[in-house]
Amino acid sequence: MPTLTPRPAGAVVDTWRALLAGPWRRAMPVPLRRSRFLVALYAVAEIADTTSQMRSDGEGLAVLLGRACATSPDTAARYLTAAALAGALTEHTPGHYALDTTADPDWTAALAHLVSGPEDT
């Protein structure tokens, strides 16, 4: 029987998950809701620690996220950039992201970024 791994918990992570499951998902354009981008956002919440920071422990964050949502590291990096453009993530330094509980992300900016690149949305 598989063991359950505990999810990271904390005020920011829990708030971010609640926003993603509720108002943010409803506000997303349909192409984002039906793509792996939404899966990647849920995976981001699993990667983040209790202080909302995402650390990769020696691996690149895109590699870790790509493995978590079954996509290539290049596509995962595009998802991270798209989420940062929307305002759901904050990039403090290049490659170091944190969850952001912005009340109204600009999901159209994320969609525009994803459709301007390779077609693996």
mmCIF file of N, CA and C in Angstrom:
data_model
loop_
_atom_site.group_PDB
_atom_site.id
_atom_site.type_symbol
_atom_site.label_atom_id
_atom_site.label_comp_id
_atom_site.label_asym_id
_atom_site.label_seq_id
_atom_site.Cartn_x
_atom_site.Cartn_y
_atom_site.Cartn_z
ATOM 1 N N MET A 1 0.843 -1.172 0.000
ATOM 2 C CA MET A 1 0.000 0.000 0.000
ATOM 3 C C MET A 1 0.892 1.240 0.000
ATOM 4 N N PRO A 2 0.618 2.203 -0.898
ATOM 5 C CA PRO A 2 1.471 3.389 -0.958
ATOM 6 C C PRO A 2 1.280 4.261 0.283
ATOM 7 N N THR A 3 2.352 4.927 0.665
ATOM 8 C CA THR A 3 2.265 5.837 1.798
ATOM 9 C C THR A 3 1.882 7.221 1.302
ATOM 10 N N LEU A 4 1.141 7.915 2.097
ATOM 11 C CA LEU A 4 0.742 9.273 1.747
ATOM 12 C C LEU A 4 1.802 10.241 2.242
ATOM 13 N N THR A 5 2.189 11.157 1.380
ATOM 14 C CA THR A 5 3.143 12.169 1.802
ATOM 15 C C THR A 5 2.363 13.418 2.181
ATOM 16 N N PRO A 6 2.703 14.024 3.303
ATOM 17 C CA PRO A 6 1.956 15.208 3.728
ATOM 18 C C PRO A 6 2.210 16.377 2.795
ATOM 19 N N ARG A 7 1.189 17.148 2.548
ATOM 20 C CA ARG A 7 1.318 18.353 1.741
ATOM 21 C C ARG A 7 1.919 19.457 2.602
ATOM 22 N N PRO A 8 2.687 20.356 1.975
ATOM 23 C CA PRO A 8 3.163 21.485 2.753
ATOM 24 C C PRO A 8 1.975 22.327 3.196
ATOM 25 N N ALA A 9 2.011 22.777 4.393
ATOM 26 C CA ALA A 9 0.920 23.597 4.916
ATOM 27 C C ALA A 9 1.496 24.909 5.417
ATOM 28 N N GLY A 10 0.703 25.894 5.420
ATOM 29 C CA GLY A 10 1.100 27.209 5.873
ATOM 30 C C GLY A 10 0.086 28.202 5.354
ATOM 31 N N ALA A 11 0.038 29.352 5.958
ATOM 32 C CA ALA A 11 -0.982 30.331 5.607
ATOM 33 C C ALA A 11 -0.937 30.701 4.125
ATOM 34 N N VAL A 12 0.242 30.969 3.595
ATOM 35 C CA VAL A 12 0.332 31.385 2.196
ATOM 36 C C VAL A 12 0.004 30.227 1.260
ATOM 37 N N VAL A 13 0.557 29.052 1.517
ATOM 38 C CA VAL A 13 0.304 27.895 0.644
ATOM 39 C C VAL A 13 -1.175 27.539 0.656
ATOM 40 N N ASP A 14 -1.781 27.506 1.828
ATOM 41 C CA ASP A 14 -3.203 27.165 1.918
ATOM 42 C C ASP A 14 -4.074 28.221 1.247
ATOM 43 N N THR A 15 -3.752 29.479 1.422
ATOM 44 C CA THR A 15 -4.502 30.559 0.771
ATOM 45 C C THR A 15 -4.358 30.465 -0.737
ATOM 46 N N TRP A 16 -3.139 30.189 -1.194
ATOM 47 C CA TRP A 16 -2.879 30.090 -2.633
ATOM 48 C C TRP A 16 -3.678 28.943 -3.243
ATOM 49 N N ARG A 17 -3.694 27.792 -2.558
ATOM 50 C CA ARG A 17 -4.489 26.649 -3.049
ATOM 51 C C ARG A 17 -5.980 26.984 -3.092
ATOM 52 N N ALA A 18 -6.471 27.671 -2.074
ATOM 53 C CA ALA A 18 -7.892 28.032 -2.036
ATOM 54 C C ALA A 18 -8.236 28.996 -3.173
ATOM 55 N N LEU A 19 -7.364 29.959 -3.434
ATOM 56 C CA LEU A 19 -7.601 30.883 -4.543
ATOM 57 C C LEU A 19 -7.567 30.143 -5.877
ATOM 58 N N LEU A 20 -6.635 29.218 -6.022
ATOM 59 C CA LEU A 20 -6.514 28.461 -7.266
ATOM 60 C C LEU A 20 -7.732 27.574 -7.494
ATOM 61 N N ALA A 21 -8.222 26.946 -6.453
ATOM 62 C CA ALA A 21 -9.374 26.056 -6.587
ATOM 63 C C ALA A 21 -10.678 26.826 -6.784
ATOM 64 N N GLY A 22 -10.713 28.069 -6.379
ATOM 65 C CA GLY A 22 -11.943 28.843 -6.447
ATOM 66 C C GLY A 22 -11.912 29.953 -7.480
ATOM 67 N N PRO A 23 -11.745 31.194 -7.017
ATOM 68 C CA PRO A 23 -11.901 32.336 -7.928
ATOM 69 C C PRO A 23 -10.883 32.403 -9.066
ATOM 70 N N TRP A 24 -9.651 31.988 -8.829
ATOM 71 C CA TRP A 24 -8.661 32.067 -9.906
ATOM 72 C C TRP A 24 -9.016 31.122 -11.044
ATOM 73 N N ARG A 25 -9.387 29.891 -10.726
ATOM 74 C CA ARG A 25 -9.725 28.923 -11.769
ATOM 75 C C ARG A 25 -10.943 29.401 -12.564
ATOM 76 N N ARG A 26 -11.921 29.943 -11.871
ATOM 77 C CA ARG A 26 -13.119 30.427 -12.565
ATOM 78 C C ARG A 26 -12.803 31.619 -13.466
ATOM 79 N N ALA A 27 -11.805 32.420 -13.102
ATOM 80 C CA ALA A 27 -11.445 33.600 -13.897
ATOM 81 C C ALA A 27 -10.518 33.275 -15.068
ATOM 82 N N MET A 28 -9.943 32.081 -15.081
ATOM 83 C CA MET A 28 -9.012 31.700 -16.150
ATOM 84 C C MET A 28 -9.738 31.522 -17.474
ATOM 85 N N PRO A 29 -9.085 31.928 -18.565
ATOM 86 C CA PRO A 29 -9.656 31.589 -19.875
ATOM 87 C C PRO A 29 -9.730 30.062 -20.029
ATOM 88 N N VAL A 30 -10.702 29.603 -20.767
ATOM 89 C CA VAL A 30 -10.925 28.162 -20.932
ATOM 90 C C VAL A 30 -9.679 27.426 -21.421
ATOM 91 N N PRO A 31 -8.913 27.969 -22.380
ATOM 92 C CA PRO A 31 -7.718 27.220 -22.811
ATOM 93 C C PRO A 31 -6.718 26.959 -21.673
ATOM 94 N N LEU A 32 -6.627 27.851 -20.708
ATOM 95 C CA LEU A 32 -5.734 27.613 -19.567
ATOM 96 C C LEU A 32 -6.292 26.542 -18.641
ATOM 97 N N ARG A 33 -7.596 26.591 -18.405
ATOM 98 C CA ARG A 33 -8.211 25.597 -17.511
ATOM 99 C C ARG A 33 -8.126 24.193 -18.083
ATOM 100 N N ARG A 34 -8.107 24.071 -19.388
ATOM 101 C CA ARG A 34 -8.090 22.749 -20.032
ATOM 102 C C ARG A 34 -6.684 22.293 -20.414
ATOM 103 N N SER A 35 -5.680 22.992 -19.958
ATOM 104 C CA SER A 35 -4.314 22.652 -20.339
ATOM 105 C C SER A 35 -3.525 22.152 -19.133
ATOM 106 N N ARG A 36 -2.294 21.779 -19.392
ATOM 107 C CA ARG A 36 -1.417 21.354 -18.299
ATOM 108 C C ARG A 36 -0.970 22.518 -17.442
ATOM 109 N N PHE A 37 -1.229 23.726 -17.880
ATOM 110 C CA PHE A 37 -0.878 24.893 -17.079
ATOM 111 C C PHE A 37 -1.550 24.820 -15.712
ATOM 112 N N LEU A 38 -2.809 24.446 -15.676
ATOM 113 C CA LEU A 38 -3.524 24.324 -14.401
ATOM 114 C C LEU A 38 -2.913 23.215 -13.547
ATOM 115 N N VAL A 39 -2.545 22.106 -14.161
ATOM 116 C CA VAL A 39 -1.871 21.025 -13.441
ATOM 117 C C VAL A 39 -0.549 21.528 -12.868
ATOM 118 N N ALA A 40 0.172 22.313 -13.658
ATOM 119 C CA ALA A 40 1.453 22.861 -13.203
ATOM 120 C C ALA A 40 1.256 23.781 -12.005
ATOM 121 N N LEU A 41 0.179 24.554 -11.985
ATOM 122 C CA LEU A 41 -0.068 25.438 -10.845
ATOM 123 C C LEU A 41 -0.321 24.642 -9.564
ATOM 124 N N TYR A 42 -1.059 23.553 -9.683
ATOM 125 C CA TYR A 42 -1.261 22.700 -8.500
ATOM 126 C C TYR A 42 0.059 22.059 -8.071
ATOM 127 N N ALA A 43 0.897 21.690 -9.034
ATOM 128 C CA ALA A 43 2.204 21.119 -8.706
ATOM 129 C C ALA A 43 3.097 22.157 -8.026
ATOM 130 N N VAL A 44 2.989 23.403 -8.446
ATOM 131 C CA VAL A 44 3.756 24.490 -7.817
ATOM 132 C C VAL A 44 3.421 24.576 -6.332
ATOM 133 N N ALA A 45 2.146 24.428 -5.992
ATOM 134 C CA ALA A 45 1.745 24.472 -4.586
ATOM 135 C C ALA A 45 2.355 23.325 -3.793
ATOM 136 N N GLU A 46 2.555 22.188 -4.453
ATOM 137 C CA GLU A 46 3.180 21.044 -3.779
ATOM 138 C C GLU A 46 4.678 21.259 -3.581
ATOM 139 N N ILE A 47 5.306 21.975 -4.500
ATOM 140 C CA ILE A 47 6.742 22.220 -4.431
ATOM 141 C C ILE A 47 7.085 23.298 -3.405
ATOM 142 N N ALA A 48 6.192 24.267 -3.236
ATOM 143 C CA ALA A 48 6.466 25.393 -2.336
ATOM 144 C C ALA A 48 6.547 24.928 -0.885
ATOM 145 N N ASP A 49 7.420 25.596 -0.141
ATOM 146 C CA ASP A 49 7.510 25.286 1.289
ATOM 147 C C ASP A 49 6.526 26.171 2.067
ATOM 148 N N THR A 50 6.545 26.082 3.379
ATOM 149 C CA THR A 50 5.560 26.789 4.198
ATOM 150 C C THR A 50 5.711 28.301 4.145
ATOM 151 N N THR A 51 6.855 28.786 3.683
ATOM 152 C CA THR A 51 7.035 30.234 3.553
ATOM 153 C C THR A 51 6.743 30.725 2.150
ATOM 154 N N SER A 52 6.204 29.878 1.303
ATOM 155 C CA SER A 52 5.795 30.140 -0.081
ATOM 156 C C SER A 52 6.951 30.128 -1.069
ATOM 157 N N GLN A 53 8.155 29.836 -0.629
ATOM 158 C CA GLN A 53 9.314 29.787 -1.525
ATOM 159 C C GLN A 53 9.389 28.428 -2.210
ATOM 160 N N MET A 54 9.885 28.426 -3.441
ATOM 161 C CA MET A 54 10.086 27.166 -4.153
ATOM 162 C C MET A 54 11.579 26.944 -4.316
ATOM 163 N N ARG A 55 12.035 25.869 -3.731
ATOM 164 C CA ARG A 55 13.446 25.511 -3.806
ATOM 165 C C ARG A 55 13.570 24.196 -4.545
ATOM 166 N N SER A 56 14.650 24.051 -5.286
ATOM 167 C CA SER A 56 14.786 22.863 -6.118
ATOM 168 C C SER A 56 15.824 21.875 -5.605
ATOM 169 N N ASP A 57 16.507 22.155 -4.523
ATOM 170 C CA ASP A 57 17.480 21.232 -3.922
ATOM 171 C C ASP A 57 18.489 20.703 -4.930
ATOM 172 N N GLY A 58 19.136 21.590 -5.651
ATOM 173 C CA GLY A 58 20.175 21.190 -6.586
ATOM 174 C C GLY A 58 19.684 20.966 -7.997
ATOM 175 N N GLU A 59 18.462 20.515 -8.158
ATOM 176 C CA GLU A 59 17.884 20.363 -9.493
ATOM 177 C C GLU A 59 17.304 21.709 -9.892
ATOM 178 N N GLY A 60 17.175 21.917 -11.171
ATOM 179 C CA GLY A 60 16.494 23.115 -11.620
ATOM 180 C C GLY A 60 15.012 23.037 -11.270
ATOM 181 N N LEU A 61 14.427 24.158 -10.949
ATOM 182 C CA LEU A 61 13.005 24.179 -10.608
ATOM 183 C C LEU A 61 12.162 23.705 -11.788
ATOM 184 N N ALA A 62 12.565 24.056 -13.001
ATOM 185 C CA ALA A 62 11.821 23.615 -14.184
ATOM 186 C C ALA A 62 11.872 22.096 -14.334
ATOM 187 N N VAL A 63 13.004 21.486 -13.981
ATOM 188 C CA VAL A 63 13.114 20.023 -14.049
ATOM 189 C C VAL A 63 12.178 19.392 -13.023
ATOM 190 N N LEU A 64 12.180 19.923 -11.820
ATOM 191 C CA LEU A 64 11.321 19.408 -10.755
ATOM 192 C C LEU A 64 9.843 19.570 -11.105
ATOM 193 N N LEU A 65 9.470 20.744 -11.607
ATOM 194 C CA LEU A 65 8.082 20.980 -11.989
ATOM 195 C C LEU A 65 7.701 20.125 -13.192
ATOM 196 N N GLY A 66 8.601 20.000 -14.148
ATOM 197 C CA GLY A 66 8.319 19.162 -15.313
ATOM 198 C C GLY A 66 8.047 17.725 -14.930
ATOM 199 N N ARG A 67 8.821 17.219 -13.999
ATOM 200 C CA ARG A 67 8.608 15.848 -13.519
ATOM 201 C C ARG A 67 7.267 15.746 -12.789
ATOM 202 N N ALA A 68 6.915 16.773 -12.016
ATOM 203 C CA ALA A 68 5.677 16.738 -11.229
ATOM 204 C C ALA A 68 4.425 16.793 -12.104
ATOM 205 N N CYS A 69 4.508 17.458 -13.250
ATOM 206 C CA CYS A 69 3.309 17.565 -14.091
ATOM 207 C C CYS A 69 3.478 16.900 -15.451
ATOM 208 N N ALA A 70 4.462 16.005 -15.562
ATOM 209 C CA ALA A 70 4.663 15.169 -16.752
ATOM 210 C C ALA A 70 4.815 15.982 -18.027
ATOM 211 N N THR A 71 5.749 16.930 -17.990
ATOM 212 C CA THR A 71 6.048 17.716 -19.173
ATOM 213 C C THR A 71 7.545 17.985 -19.221
ATOM 214 N N SER A 72 8.001 18.561 -20.283
ATOM 215 C CA SER A 72 9.433 18.819 -20.431
ATOM 216 C C SER A 72 9.857 19.995 -19.552
ATOM 217 N N PRO A 73 11.133 20.069 -19.177
ATOM 218 C CA PRO A 73 11.609 21.209 -18.394
ATOM 219 C C PRO A 73 11.422 22.543 -19.120
ATOM 220 N N ASP A 74 11.542 22.542 -20.448
ATOM 221 C CA ASP A 74 11.341 23.786 -21.202
ATOM 222 C C ASP A 74 9.903 24.277 -21.081
ATOM 223 N N THR A 75 8.964 23.359 -21.206
ATOM 224 C CA THR A 75 7.556 23.718 -21.065
ATOM 225 C C THR A 75 7.252 24.141 -19.629
ATOM 226 N N ALA A 76 7.825 23.444 -18.662
ATOM 227 C CA ALA A 76 7.632 23.819 -17.257
ATOM 228 C C ALA A 76 8.179 25.217 -16.990
ATOM 229 N N ALA A 77 9.303 25.561 -17.588
ATOM 230 C CA ALA A 77 9.867 26.905 -17.430
ATOM 231 C C ALA A 77 8.922 27.952 -18.028
ATOM 232 N N ARG A 78 8.291 27.626 -19.158
ATOM 233 C CA ARG A 78 7.301 28.543 -19.751
ATOM 234 C C ARG A 78 6.099 28.706 -18.838
ATOM 235 N N TYR A 79 5.674 27.623 -18.178
ATOM 236 C CA TYR A 79 4.557 27.716 -17.244
ATOM 237 C C TYR A 79 4.917 28.621 -16.059
ATOM 238 N N LEU A 80 6.133 28.489 -15.546
ATOM 239 C CA LEU A 80 6.569 29.349 -14.436
ATOM 240 C C LEU A 80 6.565 30.815 -14.853
ATOM 241 N N THR A 81 7.087 31.090 -16.036
ATOM 242 C CA THR A 81 7.103 32.468 -16.533
ATOM 243 C C THR A 81 5.690 32.996 -16.736
ATOM 244 N N ALA A 82 4.817 32.175 -17.284
ATOM 245 C CA ALA A 82 3.428 32.584 -17.514
ATOM 246 C C ALA A 82 2.725 32.877 -16.194
ATOM 247 N N ALA A 83 2.945 32.046 -15.179
ATOM 248 C CA ALA A 83 2.330 32.288 -13.875
ATOM 249 C C ALA A 83 2.875 33.562 -13.235
ATOM 250 N N ALA A 84 4.160 33.839 -13.450
ATOM 251 C CA ALA A 84 4.741 35.082 -12.935
ATOM 252 C C ALA A 84 4.173 36.295 -13.674
ATOM 253 N N LEU A 85 3.998 36.176 -14.982
ATOM 254 C CA LEU A 85 3.394 37.276 -15.745
ATOM 255 C C LEU A 85 1.961 37.543 -15.303
ATOM 256 N N ALA A 86 1.257 36.482 -14.945
ATOM 257 C CA ALA A 86 -0.126 36.642 -14.478
ATOM 258 C C ALA A 86 -0.183 37.288 -13.099
ATOM 259 N N GLY A 87 0.849 37.084 -12.296
ATOM 260 C CA GLY A 87 0.865 37.620 -10.943
ATOM 261 C C GLY A 87 0.613 36.586 -9.876
ATOM 262 N N ALA A 88 0.502 35.317 -10.261
ATOM 263 C CA ALA A 88 0.278 34.249 -9.289
ATOM 264 C C ALA A 88 1.579 33.830 -8.609
ATOM 265 N N LEU A 89 2.710 34.082 -9.274
ATOM 266 C CA LEU A 89 4.033 33.821 -8.707
ATOM 267 C C LEU A 89 4.847 35.099 -8.765
ATOM 268 N N THR A 90 5.797 35.213 -7.874
ATOM 269 C CA THR A 90 6.740 36.324 -7.877
ATOM 270 C C THR A 90 8.126 35.748 -8.093
ATOM 271 N N GLU A 91 8.865 36.336 -9.020
ATOM 272 C CA GLU A 91 10.238 35.896 -9.265
ATOM 273 C C GLU A 91 11.178 36.892 -8.578
ATOM 274 N N HIS A 92 11.715 36.483 -7.417
ATOM 275 C CA HIS A 92 12.578 37.374 -6.640
ATOM 276 C C HIS A 92 13.923 37.573 -7.309
ATOM 277 N N THR A 93 14.530 36.507 -7.733
ATOM 278 C CA THR A 93 15.760 36.526 -8.519
ATOM 279 C C THR A 93 15.541 35.518 -9.638
ATOM 280 N N PRO A 94 16.297 35.613 -10.718
ATOM 281 C CA PRO A 94 16.057 34.683 -11.832
ATOM 282 C C PRO A 94 16.067 33.215 -11.384
ATOM 283 N N GLY A 95 14.953 32.535 -11.647
ATOM 284 C CA GLY A 95 14.830 31.127 -11.309
ATOM 285 C C GLY A 95 14.362 30.831 -9.897
ATOM 286 N N HIS A 96 14.157 31.852 -9.073
ATOM 287 C CA HIS A 96 13.686 31.661 -7.697
ATOM 288 C C HIS A 96 12.306 32.304 -7.555
ATOM 289 N N TYR A 97 11.305 31.460 -7.419
ATOM 290 C CA TYR A 97 9.921 31.913 -7.392
ATOM 291 C C TYR A 97 9.310 31.733 -6.011
ATOM 292 N N ALA A 98 8.246 32.505 -5.770
ATOM 293 C CA ALA A 98 7.456 32.370 -4.545
ATOM 294 C C ALA A 98 5.988 32.519 -4.915
ATOM 295 N N LEU A 99 5.138 31.873 -4.138
ATOM 296 C CA LEU A 99 3.695 32.013 -4.342
ATOM 297 C C LEU A 99 3.292 33.437 -4.002
ATOM 298 N N ASP A 100 2.331 33.952 -4.734
ATOM 299 C CA ASP A 100 1.830 35.303 -4.499
ATOM 300 C C ASP A 100 0.312 35.224 -4.454
ATOM 301 N N THR A 101 -0.265 35.729 -3.410
ATOM 302 C CA THR A 101 -1.723 35.635 -3.252
ATOM 303 C C THR A 101 -2.422 36.877 -3.799
ATOM 304 N N THR A 102 -1.987 37.328 -4.955
ATOM 305 C CA THR A 102 -2.603 38.466 -5.628
ATOM 306 C C THR A 102 -4.088 38.180 -5.810
ATOM 307 N N ALA A 103 -4.901 39.159 -5.523
ATOM 308 C CA ALA A 103 -6.349 38.951 -5.576
ATOM 309 C C ALA A 103 -6.871 38.753 -7.003
ATOM 310 N N ASP A 104 -6.213 39.347 -8.005
ATOM 311 C CA ASP A 104 -6.753 39.301 -9.359
ATOM 312 C C ASP A 104 -5.637 39.127 -10.391
ATOM 313 N N PRO A 105 -5.160 37.897 -10.583
ATOM 314 C CA PRO A 105 -4.110 37.680 -11.583
ATOM 315 C C PRO A 105 -4.594 37.983 -12.996
ATOM 316 N N ASP A 106 -3.677 38.375 -13.836
ATOM 317 C CA ASP A 106 -3.971 38.658 -15.238
ATOM 318 C C ASP A 106 -3.740 37.394 -16.057
ATOM 319 N N TRP A 107 -4.742 36.522 -16.081
ATOM 320 C CA TRP A 107 -4.602 35.236 -16.771
ATOM 321 C C TRP A 107 -4.472 35.395 -18.268
ATOM 322 N N THR A 108 -4.964 36.501 -18.824
ATOM 323 C CA THR A 108 -4.806 36.706 -20.266
ATOM 324 C C THR A 108 -3.337 36.934 -20.619
ATOM 325 N N ALA A 109 -2.555 37.531 -19.718
ATOM 326 C CA ALA A 109 -1.116 37.685 -19.956
ATOM 327 C C ALA A 109 -0.436 36.320 -19.974
ATOM 328 N N ALA A 110 -0.860 35.430 -19.085
ATOM 329 C CA ALA A 110 -0.303 34.072 -19.072
ATOM 330 C C ALA A 110 -0.652 33.347 -20.366
ATOM 331 N N LEU A 111 -1.896 33.458 -20.786
ATOM 332 C CA LEU A 111 -2.322 32.799 -22.028
ATOM 333 C C LEU A 111 -1.571 33.363 -23.222
ATOM 334 N N ALA A 112 -1.394 34.673 -23.284
ATOM 335 C CA ALA A 112 -0.669 35.290 -24.397
ATOM 336 C C ALA A 112 0.772 34.785 -24.446
ATOM 337 N N HIS A 113 1.395 34.643 -23.288
ATOM 338 C CA HIS A 113 2.771 34.129 -23.249
ATOM 339 C C HIS A 113 2.829 32.683 -23.744
ATOM 340 N N LEU A 114 1.891 31.871 -23.326
ATOM 341 C CA LEU A 114 1.918 30.450 -23.691
ATOM 342 C C LEU A 114 1.594 30.225 -25.170
ATOM 343 N N VAL A 115 0.702 31.013 -25.732
ATOM 344 C CA VAL A 115 0.372 30.804 -27.150
ATOM 345 C C VAL A 115 1.410 31.428 -28.067
ATOM 346 N N SER A 116 2.251 32.317 -27.540
ATOM 347 C CA SER A 116 3.290 32.912 -28.378
ATOM 348 C C SER A 116 4.493 32.003 -28.561
ATOM 349 N N GLY A 117 4.592 30.969 -27.714
ATOM 350 C CA GLY A 117 5.725 30.047 -27.790
ATOM 351 C C GLY A 117 5.341 28.755 -28.469
ATOM 352 N N PRO A 118 6.069 27.673 -28.180
ATOM 353 C CA PRO A 118 5.732 26.365 -28.755
ATOM 354 C C PRO A 118 4.302 25.957 -28.412
ATOM 355 N N GLU A 119 3.741 25.100 -29.198
ATOM 356 C CA GLU A 119 2.332 24.738 -29.081
ATOM 357 C C GLU A 119 2.005 23.743 -27.984
ATOM 358 N N ASP A 120 2.904 23.440 -27.060
ATOM 359 C CA ASP A 120 2.639 22.466 -25.994
ATOM 360 C C ASP A 120 2.022 23.134 -24.782
ATOM 361 N N THR A 121 0.821 23.683 -24.916
ATOM 362 C CA THR A 121 0.138 24.318 -23.797
ATOM 363 C C THR A 121 -0.503 23.263 -22.999
#
